[in-house]
Amino acid sequence: MSEYPTVPLSFSRRPEAQVRERAHAFYELMDLRRSIRQFSAEPIPLDAVREAIRTAGTAPSGAHKQPWRFVMVTDPALKHEIRLAAEVEERETYEQRMSDEWRAALAPLGTDENKPYLDHVPVIIVMFRVDYDLRPDGSRSKNYYVQESCGIALGMLIAALHNAGLATLTHTPSPMNFLAKILQRPKNERPFMLLPVGYPSPDCRVPDLARKPLEQLLIEV
Ligand SMILES: Cc1cc2nc3c(=O)[nH]c(=O)nc-3n(C[C@H](O)[C@H](O)[C@H](O)COP(=O)(O)O)c2cc1C
């Protein structure tokens, strides 16, 4: 028995044809999502970003611990600080940390250590994973399946932003500890993802990538 009081489920039961149609329409929408690396400096509606973060907050989480925190960065000085620190880590990664195999996997994408868009993109969302909550008496309350829960919430955030008409880059300038420092987050929060959000620049181009067809994704037994 649940220790929460229960309420009737709010669920839209749809006719089968509509279920199929909506499944296909959502696939078509999501198939148009691309990671971009050329952002316009044009402002975006911040309330739409807040709403997408609210959507991320509807994700399921281990033991309903909701082990995430999102920082929406719009301040130019902070964005610049993030850019400089990210480029330091990326330079070290590209020059020292990367294995030949990793370098070869990235080569077709043409990425490098320069991240100029972090300066002019209108919003950077930094998502933090919360490994434990702090009780008012200072003791720790552990969170469960933090990685899985944050991955799901991040996916929902990316989908919500794309659905709204905003583009993102899933960016991991690792190690990302500098983000906790710059954004002055407490020690129970660890950076999970850096997500620049904006409109693509008019000359934005993306690698011509192929996605695995369903037959390679799905095993039905
Ligand atoms: C966990 C993760 C980390 C990533 N890190 C970076 C990154 O640091 N820099 C970057 O340019 N792209 C990064 N990407 C974006 C991938 O390169 C991109 O998703 C992939 O090439 C497929 O392209 P698409 O997103 O347009 O489908 C990352 C993606 C994921 C899921």
PDB file of N, CA and C in Angstrom, residues 23-113:
ATOM      1  N   ALA A  23       2.086   8.317 -32.224  1.00  0.00           N
ATOM      2  CA  ALA A  23       3.425   7.709 -32.103  1.00  0.00           C
ATOM      3  C   ALA A  23       4.258   8.096 -33.316  1.00  0.00           C
ATOM      4  N   HIS A  24       3.659   8.029 -34.497  1.00  0.00           N
ATOM      5  CA  HIS A  24       4.395   8.344 -35.717  1.00  0.00           C
ATOM      6  C   HIS A  24       4.720   9.840 -35.799  1.00  0.00           C
ATOM      7  N   ALA A  25       3.751  10.659 -35.434  1.00  0.00           N
ATOM      8  CA  ALA A  25       3.975  12.112 -35.500  1.00  0.00           C
ATOM      9  C   ALA A  25       5.103  12.513 -34.553  1.00  0.00           C
ATOM     10  N   PHE A  26       5.165  11.872 -33.388  1.00  0.00           N
ATOM     11  CA  PHE A  26       6.217  12.225 -32.428  1.00  0.00           C
ATOM     12  C   PHE A  26       7.581  11.770 -32.950  1.00  0.00           C
ATOM     13  N   TYR A  27       7.610  10.595 -33.567  1.00  0.00           N
ATOM     14  CA  TYR A  27       8.869  10.142 -34.177  1.00  0.00           C
ATOM     15  C   TYR A  27       9.321  11.162 -35.228  1.00  0.00           C
ATOM     16  N   GLU A  28       8.399  11.576 -36.076  1.00  0.00           N
ATOM     17  CA  GLU A  28       8.778  12.508 -37.149  1.00  0.00           C
ATOM     18  C   GLU A  28       9.306  13.823 -36.576  1.00  0.00           C
ATOM     19  N   LEU A  29       8.678  14.260 -35.507  1.00  0.00           N
ATOM     20  CA  LEU A  29       9.139  15.485 -34.847  1.00  0.00           C
ATOM     21  C   LEU A  29      10.559  15.288 -34.293  1.00  0.00           C
ATOM     22  N   MET A  30      10.741  14.184 -33.585  1.00  0.00           N
ATOM     23  CA  MET A  30      12.037  13.973 -32.915  1.00  0.00           C
ATOM     24  C   MET A  30      13.150  13.634 -33.897  1.00  0.00           C
ATOM     25  N   ASP A  31      12.778  13.074 -35.034  1.00  0.00           N
ATOM     26  CA  ASP A  31      13.788  12.748 -36.034  1.00  0.00           C
ATOM     27  C   ASP A  31      14.417  14.025 -36.606  1.00  0.00           C
ATOM     28  N   LEU A  32      13.752  15.139 -36.429  1.00  0.00           N
ATOM     29  CA  LEU A  32      14.295  16.416 -36.916  1.00  0.00           C
ATOM     30  C   LEU A  32      15.220  17.082 -35.895  1.00  0.00           C
ATOM     31  N   ARG A  33      15.310  16.496 -34.695  1.00  0.00           N
ATOM     32  CA  ARG A  33      16.215  17.091 -33.703  1.00  0.00           C
ATOM     33  C   ARG A  33      17.662  16.855 -34.107  1.00  0.00           C
ATOM     34  N   ARG A  34      18.458  17.891 -34.043  1.00  0.00           N
ATOM     35  CA  ARG A  34      19.880  17.764 -34.291  1.00  0.00           C
ATOM     36  C   ARG A  34      20.648  18.549 -33.233  1.00  0.00           C
ATOM     37  N   SER A  35      21.823  18.052 -32.907  1.00  0.00           N
ATOM     38  CA  SER A  35      22.732  18.838 -32.073  1.00  0.00           C
ATOM     39  C   SER A  35      23.353  19.887 -32.972  1.00  0.00           C
ATOM     40  N   ILE A  36      23.338  21.123 -32.533  1.00  0.00           N
ATOM     41  CA  ILE A  36      23.954  22.162 -33.363  1.00  0.00           C
ATOM     42  C   ILE A  36      25.142  22.784 -32.638  1.00  0.00           C
ATOM     43  N   ARG A  37      26.053  23.316 -33.409  1.00  0.00           N
ATOM     44  CA  ARG A  37      27.259  23.941 -32.843  1.00  0.00           C
ATOM     45  C   ARG A  37      27.450  25.358 -33.361  1.00  0.00           C
ATOM     46  N   GLN A  38      26.460  25.848 -34.105  1.00  0.00           N
ATOM     47  CA  GLN A  38      26.484  27.248 -34.574  1.00  0.00           C
ATOM     48  C   GLN A  38      25.172  27.886 -34.142  1.00  0.00           C
ATOM     49  N   PHE A  39      25.253  28.654 -33.078  1.00  0.00           N
ATOM     50  CA  PHE A  39      24.057  29.271 -32.499  1.00  0.00           C
ATOM     51  C   PHE A  39      23.967  30.735 -32.893  1.00  0.00           C
ATOM     52  N   SER A  40      22.733  31.215 -33.073  1.00  0.00           N
ATOM     53  CA  SER A  40      22.480  32.631 -33.251  1.00  0.00           C
ATOM     54  C   SER A  40      22.500  33.303 -31.870  1.00  0.00           C
ATOM     55  N   ALA A  41      22.834  34.579 -31.860  1.00  0.00           N
ATOM     56  CA  ALA A  41      22.818  35.332 -30.597  1.00  0.00           C
ATOM     57  C   ALA A  41      21.419  35.877 -30.299  1.00  0.00           C
ATOM     58  N   GLU A  42      20.508  35.637 -31.215  1.00  0.00           N
ATOM     59  CA  GLU A  42      19.133  36.132 -31.075  1.00  0.00           C
ATOM     60  C   GLU A  42      18.517  35.661 -29.744  1.00  0.00           C
ATOM     61  N   PRO A  43      17.802  36.562 -29.054  1.00  0.00           N
ATOM     62  CA  PRO A  43      17.180  36.135 -27.793  1.00  0.00           C
ATOM     63  C   PRO A  43      16.085  35.083 -28.024  1.00  0.00           C
ATOM     64  N   ILE A  44      15.842  34.279 -27.025  1.00  0.00           N
ATOM     65  CA  ILE A  44      14.772  33.276 -27.090  1.00  0.00           C
ATOM     66  C   ILE A  44      13.808  33.528 -25.935  1.00  0.00           C
ATOM     67  N   PRO A  45      12.555  33.072 -26.051  1.00  0.00           N
ATOM     68  CA  PRO A  45      11.627  33.298 -24.936  1.00  0.00           C
ATOM     69  C   PRO A  45      12.023  32.464 -23.712  1.00  0.00           C
ATOM     70  N   LEU A  46      12.429  33.142 -22.668  1.00  0.00           N
ATOM     71  CA  LEU A  46      12.936  32.430 -21.492  1.00  0.00           C
ATOM     72  C   LEU A  46      11.838  31.651 -20.773  1.00  0.00           C
ATOM     73  N   ASP A  47      10.589  32.151 -20.907  1.00  0.00           N
ATOM     74  CA  ASP A  47       9.514  31.400 -20.236  1.00  0.00           C
ATOM     75  C   ASP A  47       9.311  30.039 -20.904  1.00  0.00           C
ATOM     76  N   ALA A  48       9.631  29.932 -22.201  1.00  0.00           N
ATOM     77  CA  ALA A  48       9.534  28.628 -22.873  1.00  0.00           C
ATOM     78  C   ALA A  48      10.610  27.684 -22.340  1.00  0.00           C
ATOM     79  N   VAL A  49      11.773  28.238 -22.026  1.00  0.00           N
ATOM     80  CA  VAL A  49      12.850  27.413 -21.465  1.00  0.00           C
ATOM     81  C   VAL A  49      12.444  26.931 -20.065  1.00  0.00           C
ATOM     82  N   ARG A  50      11.863  27.840 -19.307  1.00  0.00           N
ATOM     83  CA  ARG A  50      11.396  27.448 -17.957  1.00  0.00           C
ATOM     84  C   ARG A  50      10.362  26.333 -18.049  1.00  0.00           C
ATOM     85  N   GLU A  51       9.480  26.449 -19.043  1.00  0.00           N
ATOM     86  CA  GLU A  51       8.430  25.445 -19.214  1.00  0.00           C
ATOM     87  C   GLU A  51       9.034  24.087 -19.591  1.00  0.00           C
ATOM     88  N   ALA A  52      10.077  24.123 -20.427  1.00  0.00           N
ATOM     89  CA  ALA A  52      10.747  22.871 -20.810  1.00  0.00           C
ATOM     90  C   ALA A  52      11.427  22.241 -19.592  1.00  0.00           C
ATOM     91  N   ILE A  53      11.958  23.080 -18.721  1.00  0.00           N
ATOM     92  CA  ILE A  53      12.583  22.550 -17.499  1.00  0.00           C
ATOM     93  C   ILE A  53      11.501  21.940 -16.594  1.00  0.00           C
ATOM     94  N   ARG A  54      10.341  22.575 -16.600  1.00  0.00           N
ATOM     95  CA  ARG A  54       9.213  22.017 -15.847  1.00  0.00           C
ATOM     96  C   ARG A  54       8.842  20.636 -16.398  1.00  0.00           C
ATOM     97  N   THR A  55       8.915  20.520 -17.732  1.00  0.00           N
ATOM     98  CA  THR A  55       8.642  19.226 -18.366  1.00  0.00           C
ATOM     99  C   THR A  55       9.675  18.190 -17.925  1.00  0.00           C
ATOM    100  N   ALA A  56      10.950  18.588 -17.902  1.00  0.00           N
ATOM    101  CA  ALA A  56      12.003  17.670 -17.446  1.00  0.00           C
ATOM    102  C   ALA A  56      11.693  17.184 -16.028  1.00  0.00           C
ATOM    103  N   GLY A  57      11.127  18.071 -15.238  1.00  0.00           N
ATOM    104  CA  GLY A  57      10.783  17.745 -13.852  1.00  0.00           C
ATOM    105  C   GLY A  57       9.624  16.769 -13.717  1.00  0.00           C
ATOM    106  N   THR A  58       8.983  16.413 -14.850  1.00  0.00           N
ATOM    107  CA  THR A  58       7.915  15.394 -14.780  1.00  0.00           C
ATOM    108  C   THR A  58       8.490  13.993 -14.989  1.00  0.00           C
ATOM    109  N   ALA A  59       9.805  13.900 -15.179  1.00  0.00           N
ATOM    110  CA  ALA A  59      10.426  12.589 -15.449  1.00  0.00           C
ATOM    111  C   ALA A  59      10.248  11.656 -14.250  1.00  0.00           C
ATOM    112  N   PRO A  60      10.192  10.364 -14.528  1.00  0.00           N
ATOM    113  CA  PRO A  60      10.214   9.415 -13.408  1.00  0.00           C
ATOM    114  C   PRO A  60      11.603   9.436 -12.755  1.00  0.00           C
ATOM    115  N   SER A  61      11.671   9.092 -11.475  1.00  0.00           N
ATOM    116  CA  SER A  61      12.985   9.041 -10.821  1.00  0.00           C
ATOM    117  C   SER A  61      12.973   7.961  -9.745  1.00  0.00           C
ATOM    118  N   GLY A  62      14.160   7.394  -9.500  1.00  0.00           N
ATOM    119  CA  GLY A  62      14.283   6.338  -8.497  1.00  0.00           C
ATOM    120  C   GLY A  62      13.733   6.810  -7.153  1.00  0.00           C
ATOM    121  N   ALA A  63      12.763   6.053  -6.613  1.00  0.00           N
ATOM    122  CA  ALA A  63      12.128   6.368  -5.318  1.00  0.00           C
ATOM    123  C   ALA A  63      11.546   7.792  -5.286  1.00  0.00           C
ATOM    124  N   HIS A  64      11.220   8.304  -6.461  1.00  0.00           N
ATOM    125  CA  HIS A  64      10.679   9.663  -6.606  1.00  0.00           C
ATOM    126  C   HIS A  64      11.542  10.698  -5.881  1.00  0.00           C
ATOM    127  N   LYS A  65      12.860  10.529  -6.039  1.00  0.00           N
ATOM    128  CA  LYS A  65      13.766  11.461  -5.353  1.00  0.00           C
ATOM    129  C   LYS A  65      14.029  12.724  -6.160  1.00  0.00           C
ATOM    130  N   GLN A  66      13.669  12.698  -7.457  1.00  0.00           N
ATOM    131  CA  GLN A  66      13.838  13.880  -8.310  1.00  0.00           C
ATOM    132  C   GLN A  66      15.244  14.481  -8.139  1.00  0.00           C
ATOM    133  N   PRO A  67      16.262  13.673  -8.431  1.00  0.00           N
ATOM    134  CA  PRO A  67      17.632  14.073  -8.050  1.00  0.00           C
ATOM    135  C   PRO A  67      18.312  14.968  -9.085  1.00  0.00           C
ATOM    136  N   TRP A  68      17.678  16.075  -9.400  1.00  0.00           N
ATOM    137  CA  TRP A  68      18.220  16.972 -10.421  1.00  0.00           C
ATOM    138  C   TRP A  68      18.019  18.417 -10.031  1.00  0.00           C
ATOM    139  N   ARG A  69      18.824  19.263 -10.633  1.00  0.00           N
ATOM    140  CA  ARG A  69      18.723  20.711 -10.444  1.00  0.00           C
ATOM    141  C   ARG A  69      19.176  21.348 -11.745  1.00  0.00           C
ATOM    142  N   PHE A  70      18.502  22.379 -12.172  1.00  0.00           N
ATOM    143  CA  PHE A  70      18.839  23.018 -13.441  1.00  0.00           C
ATOM    144  C   PHE A  70      19.196  24.476 -13.176  1.00  0.00           C
ATOM    145  N   VAL A  71      20.318  24.915 -13.711  1.00  0.00           N
ATOM    146  CA  VAL A  71      20.663  26.338 -13.602  1.00  0.00           C
ATOM    147  C   VAL A  71      20.559  26.937 -14.998  1.00  0.00           C
ATOM    148  N   MET A  72      19.741  27.991 -15.127  1.00  0.00           N
ATOM    149  CA  MET A  72      19.560  28.643 -16.419  1.00  0.00           C
ATOM    150  C   MET A  72      20.460  29.878 -16.435  1.00  0.00           C
ATOM    151  N   VAL A  73      21.496  29.825 -17.242  1.00  0.00           N
ATOM    152  CA  VAL A  73      22.486  30.913 -17.257  1.00  0.00           C
ATOM    153  C   VAL A  73      22.213  31.833 -18.445  1.00  0.00           C
ATOM    154  N   THR A  74      21.977  33.124 -18.147  1.00  0.00           N
ATOM    155  CA  THR A  74      21.804  34.119 -19.216  1.00  0.00           C
ATOM    156  C   THR A  74      22.804  35.271 -19.044  1.00  0.00           C
ATOM    157  N   ASP A  75      23.424  35.359 -17.886  1.00  0.00           N
ATOM    158  CA  ASP A  75      24.341  36.462 -17.592  1.00  0.00           C
ATOM    159  C   ASP A  75      25.597  36.358 -18.473  1.00  0.00           C
ATOM    160  N   PRO A  76      25.888  37.409 -19.278  1.00  0.00           N
ATOM    161  CA  PRO A  76      27.022  37.331 -20.213  1.00  0.00           C
ATOM    162  C   PRO A  76      28.355  37.040 -19.522  1.00  0.00           C
ATOM    163  N   ALA A  77      28.561  37.620 -18.340  1.00  0.00           N
ATOM    164  CA  ALA A  77      29.846  37.411 -17.656  1.00  0.00           C
ATOM    165  C   ALA A  77      29.993  35.944 -17.248  1.00  0.00           C
ATOM    166  N   LEU A  78      28.894  35.341 -16.776  1.00  0.00           N
ATOM    167  CA  LEU A  78      28.956  33.925 -16.376  1.00  0.00           C
ATOM    168  C   LEU A  78      29.152  33.033 -17.599  1.00  0.00           C
ATOM    169  N   LYS A  79      28.456  33.374 -18.688  1.00  0.00           N
ATOM    170  CA  LYS A  79      28.617  32.572 -19.912  1.00  0.00           C
ATOM    171  C   LYS A  79      30.074  32.630 -20.385  1.00  0.00           C
ATOM    172  N   HIS A  80      30.663  33.813 -20.285  1.00  0.00           N
ATOM    173  CA  HIS A  80      32.059  33.962 -20.716  1.00  0.00           C
ATOM    174  C   HIS A  80      32.989  33.137 -19.828  1.00  0.00           C
ATOM    175  N   GLU A  81      32.715  33.188 -18.526  1.00  0.00           N
ATOM    176  CA  GLU A  81      33.533  32.416 -17.579  1.00  0.00           C
ATOM    177  C   GLU A  81      33.428  30.916 -17.897  1.00  0.00           C
ATOM    178  N   ILE A  82      32.178  30.489 -18.217  1.00  0.00           N
ATOM    179  CA  ILE A  82      31.956  29.074 -18.558  1.00  0.00           C
ATOM    180  C   ILE A  82      32.716  28.729 -19.844  1.00  0.00           C
ATOM    181  N   ARG A  83      32.641  29.621 -20.820  1.00  0.00           N
ATOM    182  CA  ARG A  83      33.348  29.353 -22.086  1.00  0.00           C
ATOM    183  C   ARG A  83      34.853  29.163 -21.843  1.00  0.00           C
ATOM    184  N   LEU A  84      35.438  30.109 -21.095  1.00  0.00           N
ATOM    185  CA  LEU A  84      36.885  30.033 -20.884  1.00  0.00           C
ATOM    186  C   LEU A  84      37.272  28.744 -20.165  1.00  0.00           C
ATOM    187  N   ALA A  85      36.515  28.408 -19.115  1.00  0.00           N
ATOM    188  CA  ALA A  85      36.846  27.202 -18.338  1.00  0.00           C
ATOM    189  C   ALA A  85      36.594  25.938 -19.163  1.00  0.00           C
ATOM    190  N   ALA A  86      35.526  25.942 -19.963  1.00  0.00           N
ATOM    191  CA  ALA A  86      35.231  24.770 -20.805  1.00  0.00           C
ATOM    192  C   ALA A  86      36.348  24.578 -21.823  1.00  0.00           C
ATOM    193  N   GLU A  87      36.830  25.667 -22.386  1.00  0.00           N
ATOM    194  CA  GLU A  87      37.879  25.557 -23.404  1.00  0.00           C
ATOM    195  C   GLU A  87      39.192  25.055 -22.799  1.00  0.00           C
ATOM    196  N   VAL A  88      39.446  25.429 -21.537  1.00  0.00           N
ATOM    197  CA  VAL A  88      40.649  24.907 -20.866  1.00  0.00           C
ATOM    198  C   VAL A  88      40.555  23.382 -20.773  1.00  0.00           C
ATOM    199  N   GLU A  89      39.400  22.891 -20.292  1.00  0.00           N
ATOM    200  CA  GLU A  89      39.232  21.429 -20.158  1.00  0.00           C
ATOM    201  C   GLU A  89      39.261  20.753 -21.526  1.00  0.00           C
ATOM    202  N   GLU A  90      38.581  21.357 -22.489  1.00  0.00           N
ATOM    203  CA  GLU A  90      38.508  20.742 -23.821  1.00  0.00           C
ATOM    204  C   GLU A  90      39.891  20.689 -24.471  1.00  0.00           C
ATOM    205  N   ARG A  91      40.684  21.746 -24.273  1.00  0.00           N
ATOM    206  CA  ARG A  91      42.031  21.763 -24.854  1.00  0.00           C
ATOM    207  C   ARG A  91      42.840  20.606 -24.279  1.00  0.00           C
ATOM    208  N   GLU A  92      42.744  20.461 -22.951  1.00  0.00           N
ATOM    209  CA  GLU A  92      43.462  19.373 -22.262  1.00  0.00           C
ATOM    210  C   GLU A  92      42.974  18.010 -22.786  1.00  0.00           C
ATOM    211  N   THR A  93      41.644  17.905 -22.980  1.00  0.00           N
ATOM    212  CA  THR A  93      41.079  16.644 -23.466  1.00  0.00           C
ATOM    213  C   THR A  93      41.579  16.346 -24.874  1.00  0.00           C
ATOM    214  N   TYR A  94      41.443  17.336 -25.764  1.00  0.00           N
ATOM    215  CA  TYR A  94      41.854  17.099 -27.152  1.00  0.00           C
ATOM    216  C   TYR A  94      43.357  16.839 -27.262  1.00  0.00           C
ATOM    217  N   GLU A  95      44.162  17.546 -26.418  1.00  0.00           N
ATOM    218  CA  GLU A  95      45.611  17.411 -26.570  1.00  0.00           C
ATOM    219  C   GLU A  95      46.179  16.234 -25.777  1.00  0.00           C
ATOM    220  N   GLN A  96      45.585  15.925 -24.617  1.00  0.00           N
ATOM    221  CA  GLN A  96      46.213  14.933 -23.723  1.00  0.00           C
ATOM    222  C   GLN A  96      45.346  13.719 -23.399  1.00  0.00           C
ATOM    223  N   ARG A  97      44.040  13.965 -23.130  1.00  0.00           N
ATOM    224  CA  ARG A  97      43.267  12.877 -22.520  1.00  0.00           C
ATOM    225  C   ARG A  97      42.705  11.892 -23.529  1.00  0.00           C
ATOM    226  N   MET A  98      42.523  12.348 -24.753  1.00  0.00           N
ATOM    227  CA  MET A  98      41.818  11.509 -25.723  1.00  0.00           C
ATOM    228  C   MET A  98      42.660  10.348 -26.207  1.00  0.00           C
ATOM    229  N   SER A  99      42.049   9.162 -26.222  1.00  0.00           N
ATOM    230  CA  SER A  99      42.719   8.018 -26.838  1.00  0.00           C
ATOM    231  C   SER A  99      42.608   8.177 -28.357  1.00  0.00           C
ATOM    232  N   ASP A 100      43.425   7.441 -29.074  1.00  0.00           N
ATOM    233  CA  ASP A 100      43.355   7.506 -30.541  1.00  0.00           C
ATOM    234  C   ASP A 100      41.975   7.070 -31.019  1.00  0.00           C
ATOM    235  N   GLU A 101      41.414   6.095 -30.319  1.00  0.00           N
ATOM    236  CA  GLU A 101      40.099   5.567 -30.718  1.00  0.00           C
ATOM    237  C   GLU A 101      39.018   6.649 -30.572  1.00  0.00           C
ATOM    238  N   TRP A 102      39.087   7.371 -29.447  1.00  0.00           N
ATOM    239  CA  TRP A 102      38.133   8.450 -29.173  1.00  0.00           C
ATOM    240  C   TRP A 102      38.280   9.553 -30.228  1.00  0.00           C
ATOM    241  N   ARG A 103      39.538   9.911 -30.480  1.00  0.00           N
ATOM    242  CA  ARG A 103      39.823  10.956 -31.478  1.00  0.00           C
ATOM    243  C   ARG A 103      39.248  10.560 -32.838  1.00  0.00           C
ATOM    244  N   ALA A 104      39.417   9.302 -33.179  1.00  0.00           N
ATOM    245  CA  ALA A 104      38.932   8.820 -34.480  1.00  0.00           C
ATOM    246  C   ALA A 104      37.401   8.854 -34.528  1.00  0.00           C
ATOM    247  N   ALA A 105      36.752   8.546 -33.377  1.00  0.00           N
ATOM    248  CA  ALA A 105      35.282   8.546 -33.334  1.00  0.00           C
ATOM    249  C   ALA A 105      34.742   9.968 -33.502  1.00  0.00           C
ATOM    250  N   LEU A 106      35.493  10.946 -32.992  1.00  0.00           N
ATOM    251  CA  LEU A 106      35.020  12.339 -33.064  1.00  0.00           C
ATOM    252  C   LEU A 106      35.358  13.010 -34.392  1.00  0.00           C
ATOM    253  N   ALA A 107      36.396  12.502 -35.056  1.00  0.00           N
ATOM    254  CA  ALA A 107      36.910  13.183 -36.257  1.00  0.00           C
ATOM    255  C   ALA A 107      35.819  13.533 -37.278  1.00  0.00           C
ATOM    256  N   PRO A 108      34.903  12.606 -37.584  1.00  0.00           N
ATOM    257  CA  PRO A 108      33.894  12.930 -38.604  1.00  0.00           C
ATOM    258  C   PRO A 108      32.995  14.097 -38.195  1.00  0.00           C
ATOM    259  N   LEU A 109      32.882  14.373 -36.891  1.00  0.00           N
ATOM    260  CA  LEU A 109      32.001  15.461 -36.438  1.00  0.00           C
ATOM    261  C   LEU A 109      32.681  16.823 -36.585  1.00  0.00           C
ATOM    262  N   GLY A 110      34.010  16.809 -36.698  1.00  0.00           N
ATOM    263  CA  GLY A 110      34.754  18.062 -36.887  1.00  0.00           C
ATOM    264  C   GLY A 110      34.729  18.965 -35.664  1.00  0.00           C
ATOM    265  N   THR A 111      34.541  18.404 -34.470  1.00  0.00           N
ATOM    266  CA  THR A 111      34.528  19.250 -33.268  1.00  0.00           C
ATOM    267  C   THR A 111      35.969  19.538 -32.839  1.00  0.00           C
ATOM    268  N   ASP A 112      36.143  20.626 -32.113  1.00  0.00           N
ATOM    269  CA  ASP A 112      37.465  20.913 -31.540  1.00  0.00           C
ATOM    270  C   ASP A 112      37.284  21.609 -30.196  1.00  0.00           C
ATOM    271  N   GLU A 113      38.389  22.126 -29.654  1.00  0.00           N
ATOM    272  CA  GLU A 113      38.331  22.679 -28.294  1.00  0.00           C
ATOM    273  C   GLU A 113      37.744  24.090 -28.241  1.00  0.00           C
TER     274      GLU A 113
END
